[in-house]
């Protein structure tokens, strides 16, 4: 009664790309009533509805198993709270919010990391890497061989988005771990999600990408424009509210805020920047989940619930604030 599964496309290897929508009956009914009233008031124009949805994406990189596990735990927790009517005046906003989750953006890489290579990061699309350079060309000519090519697999989905594609922190070499792809949205996974975000842009007020690891909250900076200090200050405020929310719940975990863009590796062509600066979603963050590097990607299963609970406290504090 509370969940709708939205199929937005298929991955390179044909796996379904699924978004989970959670909405309480009361909230769905109130949204329908508001829309009906708005239509009666304005026959010629559509009255813009206040954005009240949250979008959480995880599983961008195959090796980051904690992301999908965290999303699934949060889906379960939200359903438990809504179904049991345990929402109080303090967290009534949970019921009054529409929640969208994309637990696994990169299902091909996720499956490959389970079956063949635990540290596989990219998708599984096929790309040809050609040898280039003067020395390589001379050697090829001397040996009278055809131009040597090499098949490389995968694109880093967090470098494949349109905004600032192919700039710092990404690579145009197919065998590189940060390969941005032959062009923005070359991968069916990013293309499908970008189209969904554009279609639902008026509803979504915050976009969050769950990745691993480092326990860092970062937000995108706008490039090549006059520095929008006010918006960046808003991003910082919301991030600080998230870390305060975690602390108030008594968690021993500490998340740092990357306010100077030096805690997380250089990135371009990322989902958070696209959501903020091309789609126009008001708030956009990337949360690097646990841990601080003791286990790294090999986080023990006992850490799933505490990590997910911490992320839930951070995100719900942010949502309540905005």
Tab-separated table of N, CA, C and O in Angstrom, residues 138-212:
chain	number	residue	atom	x	y	z
A	138	UNK	N	55.311	4.669	-34.200
A	138	UNK	CA	56.561	4.265	-34.860
A	138	UNK	C	56.789	2.760	-34.705
A	138	UNK	O	57.144	2.076	-35.669
A	139	UNK	N	56.569	2.258	-33.484
A	139	UNK	CA	56.761	0.825	-33.223
A	139	UNK	C	55.796	-0.008	-34.074
A	139	UNK	O	56.167	-1.038	-34.632
A	140	UNK	N	54.568	0.463	-34.158
A	140	UNK	CA	53.559	-0.241	-34.952
A	140	UNK	C	53.985	-0.287	-36.425
A	140	UNK	O	53.876	-1.312	-37.094
A	141	UNK	N	54.508	0.872	-36.914
A	141	UNK	CA	54.941	0.956	-38.316
A	141	UNK	C	56.130	0.030	-38.574
A	141	UNK	O	56.170	-0.688	-39.572
A	142	UNK	N	57.090	0.055	-37.632
A	142	UNK	CA	58.282	-0.786	-37.777
A	142	UNK	C	57.918	-2.276	-37.794
A	142	UNK	O	58.488	-3.059	-38.542
A	143	UNK	N	56.980	-2.624	-36.937
A	143	UNK	CA	56.599	-4.036	-36.838
A	143	UNK	C	55.600	-4.431	-37.926
A	143	UNK	O	55.245	-5.598	-38.065
A	144	UNK	N	55.163	-3.405	-38.704
A	144	UNK	CA	54.199	-3.615	-39.781
A	144	UNK	C	52.965	-4.384	-39.293
A	144	UNK	O	52.484	-5.318	-39.935
A	145	UNK	N	52.513	-3.969	-38.115
A	145	UNK	CA	51.309	-4.585	-37.548
A	145	UNK	C	50.153	-3.604	-37.658
A	145	UNK	O	50.350	-2.398	-37.797
A	146	UNK	N	48.957	-4.117	-37.517
A	146	UNK	CA	47.791	-3.249	-37.455
A	146	UNK	C	47.830	-2.493	-36.137
A	146	UNK	O	48.455	-2.939	-35.189
A	147	UNK	N	47.129	-1.366	-36.094
A	147	UNK	CA	47.097	-0.573	-34.862
A	147	UNK	C	46.569	-1.439	-33.730
A	147	UNK	O	45.491	-2.046	-33.839
A	148	UNK	N	47.368	-1.504	-32.659
A	148	UNK	CA	46.982	-2.369	-31.542
A	148	UNK	C	45.798	-1.776	-30.797
A	148	UNK	O	45.773	-0.587	-30.514
A	149	UNK	N	44.828	-2.594	-30.514
A	149	UNK	CA	43.679	-2.146	-29.721
A	149	UNK	C	43.517	-3.064	-28.525
A	149	UNK	O	43.993	-4.194	-28.519
A	150	UNK	N	42.834	-2.525	-27.521
A	150	UNK	CA	42.604	-3.295	-26.314
A	150	UNK	C	41.174	-3.053	-25.867
A	150	UNK	O	40.704	-1.924	-25.893
A	151	UNK	N	40.499	-4.102	-25.472
A	151	UNK	CA	39.120	-3.948	-24.984
A	151	UNK	C	39.158	-3.654	-23.491
A	151	UNK	O	39.806	-4.365	-22.726
A	152	UNK	N	38.489	-2.573	-23.106
A	152	UNK	CA	38.391	-2.219	-21.680
A	152	UNK	C	36.913	-2.172	-21.307
A	152	UNK	O	36.078	-1.792	-22.128
A	153	UNK	N	36.629	-2.532	-20.078
A	153	UNK	CA	35.231	-2.604	-19.653
A	153	UNK	C	34.895	-1.520	-18.629
A	153	UNK	O	35.663	-1.271	-17.709
A	154	UNK	N	33.744	-0.912	-18.845
A	154	UNK	CA	33.163	-0.068	-17.809
A	154	UNK	C	33.464	1.418	-17.870
A	154	UNK	O	34.465	1.871	-18.407
A	155	UNK	N	32.516	2.157	-17.286
A	155	UNK	CA	32.592	3.610	-17.129
A	155	UNK	C	32.288	3.915	-15.673
A	155	UNK	O	31.442	3.261	-15.055
A	156	UNK	N	32.994	4.893	-15.111
A	156	UNK	CA	32.687	5.355	-13.752
A	156	UNK	C	31.429	6.223	-13.852
A	156	UNK	O	31.478	7.331	-14.406
A	157	UNK	N	30.313	5.725	-13.339
A	157	UNK	CA	29.037	6.444	-13.474
A	157	UNK	C	29.058	7.803	-12.786
A	157	UNK	O	28.303	8.694	-13.161
A	158	UNK	N	29.919	7.976	-11.778
A	158	UNK	CA	29.980	9.270	-11.090
A	158	UNK	C	30.886	10.256	-11.834
A	158	UNK	O	31.282	11.279	-11.280
A	159	UNK	N	31.231	9.934	-13.079
A	159	UNK	CA	31.968	10.859	-13.955
A	159	UNK	C	31.243	10.996	-15.303
A	159	UNK	O	31.754	11.654	-16.202
A	160	UNK	N	30.062	10.387	-15.422
A	160	UNK	CA	29.391	10.272	-16.715
A	160	UNK	C	28.224	11.240	-16.896
A	160	UNK	O	27.531	11.207	-17.898
A	161	UNK	N	28.019	12.142	-15.911
A	161	UNK	CA	26.912	13.096	-15.994
A	161	UNK	C	27.341	14.332	-16.798
A	161	UNK	O	28.518	14.612	-16.940
A	162	UNK	N	26.369	15.064	-17.300
A	162	UNK	CA	26.653	16.131	-18.267
A	162	UNK	C	27.399	17.319	-17.672
A	162	UNK	O	28.271	17.904	-18.318
A	163	UNK	N	27.057	17.702	-16.444
A	163	UNK	CA	27.632	18.934	-15.881
A	163	UNK	C	29.136	18.773	-15.661
A	163	UNK	O	29.576	17.910	-14.923
A	164	UNK	N	29.926	19.622	-16.330
A	164	UNK	CA	31.397	19.594	-16.224
A	164	UNK	C	31.988	18.226	-16.599
A	164	UNK	O	32.990	17.786	-16.041
A	165	UNK	N	31.355	17.574	-17.564
A	165	UNK	CA	31.846	16.252	-17.975
A	165	UNK	C	33.268	16.336	-18.534
A	165	UNK	O	33.609	17.246	-19.275
A	166	UNK	N	34.083	15.345	-18.147
A	166	UNK	CA	35.427	15.227	-18.718
A	166	UNK	C	36.445	16.208	-18.193
A	166	UNK	O	37.548	16.334	-18.735
A	167	UNK	N	36.106	16.918	-17.109
A	167	UNK	CA	37.055	17.880	-16.540
A	167	UNK	C	37.917	17.192	-15.465
A	167	UNK	O	38.101	15.986	-15.503
A	168	UNK	N	38.385	17.968	-14.500
A	168	UNK	CA	39.307	17.449	-13.475
A	168	UNK	C	38.761	16.247	-12.729
A	168	UNK	O	37.580	16.180	-12.421
A	169	UNK	N	39.647	15.298	-12.437
A	169	UNK	CA	39.247	14.149	-11.633
A	169	UNK	C	38.561	13.048	-12.415
A	169	UNK	O	38.007	12.124	-11.834
A	170	UNK	N	38.565	13.174	-13.745
A	170	UNK	CA	38.017	12.094	-14.571
A	170	UNK	C	39.026	11.790	-15.678
A	170	UNK	O	39.985	12.531	-15.871
A	171	UNK	N	38.819	10.702	-16.393
A	171	UNK	CA	39.761	10.294	-17.431
A	171	UNK	C	39.028	9.986	-18.722
A	171	UNK	O	37.873	9.575	-18.710
A	172	UNK	N	39.718	10.203	-19.849
A	172	UNK	CA	39.150	9.841	-21.154
A	172	UNK	C	39.802	8.571	-21.697
A	172	UNK	O	39.592	8.203	-22.840
A	173	UNK	N	40.586	7.914	-20.828
A	173	UNK	CA	41.222	6.648	-21.199
A	173	UNK	C	40.338	5.498	-20.742
A	173	UNK	O	40.083	5.340	-19.544
A	174	UNK	N	39.861	4.659	-21.669
A	174	UNK	CA	38.883	3.617	-21.308
A	174	UNK	C	39.310	2.656	-20.210
A	174	UNK	O	38.458	2.155	-19.479
A	175	UNK	N	40.617	2.387	-20.074
A	175	UNK	CA	41.039	1.421	-19.053
A	175	UNK	C	41.192	2.045	-17.671
A	175	UNK	O	41.451	1.338	-16.695
A	176	UNK	N	41.069	3.388	-17.591
A	176	UNK	CA	41.244	4.075	-16.312
A	176	UNK	C	40.039	3.848	-15.393
A	176	UNK	O	38.901	3.745	-15.857
A	177	UNK	N	40.304	3.786	-14.088
A	177	UNK	CA	39.225	3.584	-13.098
A	177	UNK	C	38.217	4.732	-13.098
A	177	UNK	O	37.061	4.556	-12.745
A	178	UNK	N	38.673	5.943	-13.452
A	178	UNK	CA	37.788	7.116	-13.479
A	178	UNK	C	37.354	7.476	-14.903
A	178	UNK	O	37.077	8.632	-15.193
A	179	UNK	N	37.298	6.469	-15.778
A	179	UNK	CA	36.906	6.728	-17.169
A	179	UNK	C	35.510	7.337	-17.220
A	179	UNK	O	34.555	6.774	-16.678
A	180	UNK	N	35.397	8.514	-17.860
A	180	UNK	CA	34.134	9.258	-17.888
A	180	UNK	C	33.197	8.810	-19.000
A	180	UNK	O	32.078	9.301	-19.099
A	181	UNK	N	33.668	7.873	-19.837
A	181	UNK	CA	32.850	7.404	-20.955
A	181	UNK	C	33.147	8.185	-22.215
A	181	UNK	O	33.782	9.241	-22.178
A	182	UNK	N	32.681	7.699	-23.380
A	182	UNK	CA	32.928	8.413	-24.636
A	182	UNK	C	32.209	9.761	-24.723
A	182	UNK	O	32.553	10.613	-25.541
A	183	UNK	N	31.201	9.946	-23.874
A	183	UNK	CA	30.472	11.213	-23.844
A	183	UNK	C	29.545	11.223	-22.641
A	183	UNK	O	29.328	10.187	-22.013
A	184	UNK	N	29.009	12.416	-22.271
A	184	UNK	CA	28.072	12.441	-21.138
A	184	UNK	C	26.837	11.596	-21.440
A	184	UNK	O	26.352	11.580	-22.581
A	185	UNK	N	26.367	10.877	-20.439
A	185	UNK	CA	25.197	10.004	-20.556
A	185	UNK	C	25.370	8.921	-21.637
A	185	UNK	O	24.399	8.504	-22.271
A	186	UNK	N	26.618	8.490	-21.836
A	186	UNK	CA	26.862	7.391	-22.773
A	186	UNK	C	26.318	6.079	-22.206
A	186	UNK	O	26.048	5.140	-22.941
A	187	UNK	N	26.153	6.031	-20.876
A	187	UNK	CA	25.702	4.803	-20.211
A	187	UNK	C	24.186	4.834	-20.008
A	187	UNK	O	23.637	5.860	-19.612
A	188	UNK	N	23.500	3.724	-20.255
A	188	UNK	CA	22.036	3.711	-20.108
A	188	UNK	C	21.580	4.009	-18.680
A	188	UNK	O	20.492	4.545	-18.464
A	189	UNK	N	22.453	3.700	-17.696
A	189	UNK	CA	22.079	3.906	-16.284
A	189	UNK	C	21.950	5.401	-15.958
A	189	UNK	O	20.948	5.836	-15.386
A	190	UNK	N	22.977	6.196	-16.327
A	190	UNK	CA	22.919	7.638	-16.033
A	190	UNK	C	21.866	8.325	-16.894
A	190	UNK	O	21.186	9.243	-16.441
A	191	UNK	N	21.739	7.869	-18.132
A	191	UNK	CA	20.754	8.483	-19.042
A	191	UNK	C	19.340	8.308	-18.481
A	191	UNK	O	18.557	9.265	-18.422
A	192	UNK	N	19.024	7.089	-18.025
A	192	UNK	CA	17.684	6.811	-17.498
A	192	UNK	C	17.400	7.636	-16.246
A	192	UNK	O	16.321	8.233	-16.110
A	193	UNK	N	18.377	7.693	-15.327
A	193	UNK	CA	18.154	8.441	-14.084
A	193	UNK	C	18.070	9.939	-14.353
A	193	UNK	O	17.246	10.633	-13.751
A	194	UNK	N	18.894	10.451	-15.257
A	194	UNK	CA	18.861	11.900	-15.551
A	194	UNK	C	17.485	12.296	-16.103
A	194	UNK	O	16.952	13.354	-15.750
A	195	UNK	N	16.907	11.440	-16.943
A	195	UNK	CA	15.582	11.740	-17.507
A	195	UNK	C	14.506	11.732	-16.423
A	195	UNK	O	13.594	12.573	-16.431
A	196	UNK	N	14.630	10.799	-15.467
A	196	UNK	CA	13.673	10.756	-14.356
A	196	UNK	C	13.788	12.038	-13.523
A	196	UNK	O	12.759	12.642	-13.159
A	197	UNK	N	15.020	12.446	-13.207
A	197	UNK	CA	15.218	13.646	-12.381
A	197	UNK	C	14.667	14.893	-13.073
A	197	UNK	O	14.067	15.752	-12.424
A	198	UNK	N	14.846	14.971	-14.381
A	198	UNK	CA	14.325	16.132	-15.125
A	198	UNK	C	12.786	16.119	-15.093
A	198	UNK	O	12.154	17.148	-14.866
A	199	UNK	N	12.206	14.947	-15.269
A	199	UNK	CA	10.735	14.836	-15.246
A	199	UNK	C	10.151	15.208	-13.881
A	199	UNK	O	9.053	15.760	-13.799
A	200	UNK	N	10.875	14.871	-12.800
A	200	UNK	CA	10.346	15.081	-11.439
A	200	UNK	C	11.008	16.268	-10.735
A	200	UNK	O	10.901	16.398	-9.519
A	201	UNK	N	11.671	17.122	-11.496
A	201	UNK	CA	12.488	18.182	-10.874
A	201	UNK	C	11.684	19.145	-10.003
A	201	UNK	O	12.209	19.697	-9.049
A	202	UNK	N	10.405	19.353	-10.327
A	202	UNK	CA	9.600	20.298	-9.533
A	202	UNK	C	9.174	19.707	-8.198
A	202	UNK	O	8.755	20.429	-7.302
A	203	UNK	N	9.265	18.379	-8.064
A	203	UNK	CA	8.851	17.726	-6.817
A	203	UNK	C	10.006	17.533	-5.832
A	203	UNK	O	9.797	17.525	-4.633
A	204	UNK	N	11.213	17.334	-6.369
A	204	UNK	CA	12.342	16.933	-5.512
A	204	UNK	C	13.029	18.152	-4.898
A	204	UNK	O	13.413	19.082	-5.607
A	205	UNK	N	13.163	18.115	-3.563
A	205	UNK	CA	13.823	19.247	-2.896
A	205	UNK	C	15.257	18.928	-2.465
A	205	UNK	O	16.045	19.827	-2.194
A	206	UNK	N	15.586	17.638	-2.389
A	206	UNK	CA	16.954	17.271	-2.011
A	206	UNK	C	17.349	15.956	-2.697
A	206	UNK	O	16.549	15.028	-2.771
A	207	UNK	N	18.578	15.953	-3.226
A	207	UNK	CA	19.131	14.771	-3.907
A	207	UNK	C	20.365	14.330	-3.126
A	207	UNK	O	21.232	15.156	-2.805
A	208	UNK	N	20.434	13.044	-2.818
A	208	UNK	CA	21.580	12.526	-2.050
A	208	UNK	C	22.134	11.291	-2.736
A	208	UNK	O	21.392	10.358	-3.055
A	209	UNK	N	23.444	11.298	-2.956
A	209	UNK	CA	24.132	10.134	-3.508
A	209	UNK	C	24.920	9.472	-2.377
A	209	UNK	O	25.776	10.101	-1.756
A	210	UNK	N	24.596	8.219	-2.085
A	210	UNK	CA	25.299	7.480	-1.030
A	210	UNK	C	26.452	6.692	-1.657
A	210	UNK	O	26.232	5.851	-2.522
A	211	UNK	N	27.668	7.001	-1.209
A	211	UNK	CA	28.853	6.321	-1.732
A	211	UNK	C	29.716	5.834	-0.572
A	211	UNK	O	29.286	5.849	0.579
A	212	UNK	N	30.932	5.371	-0.865
A	212	UNK	CA	31.823	4.892	0.199
A	212	UNK	C	33.255	5.109	-0.252
A	212	UNK	O	33.554	5.056	-1.446
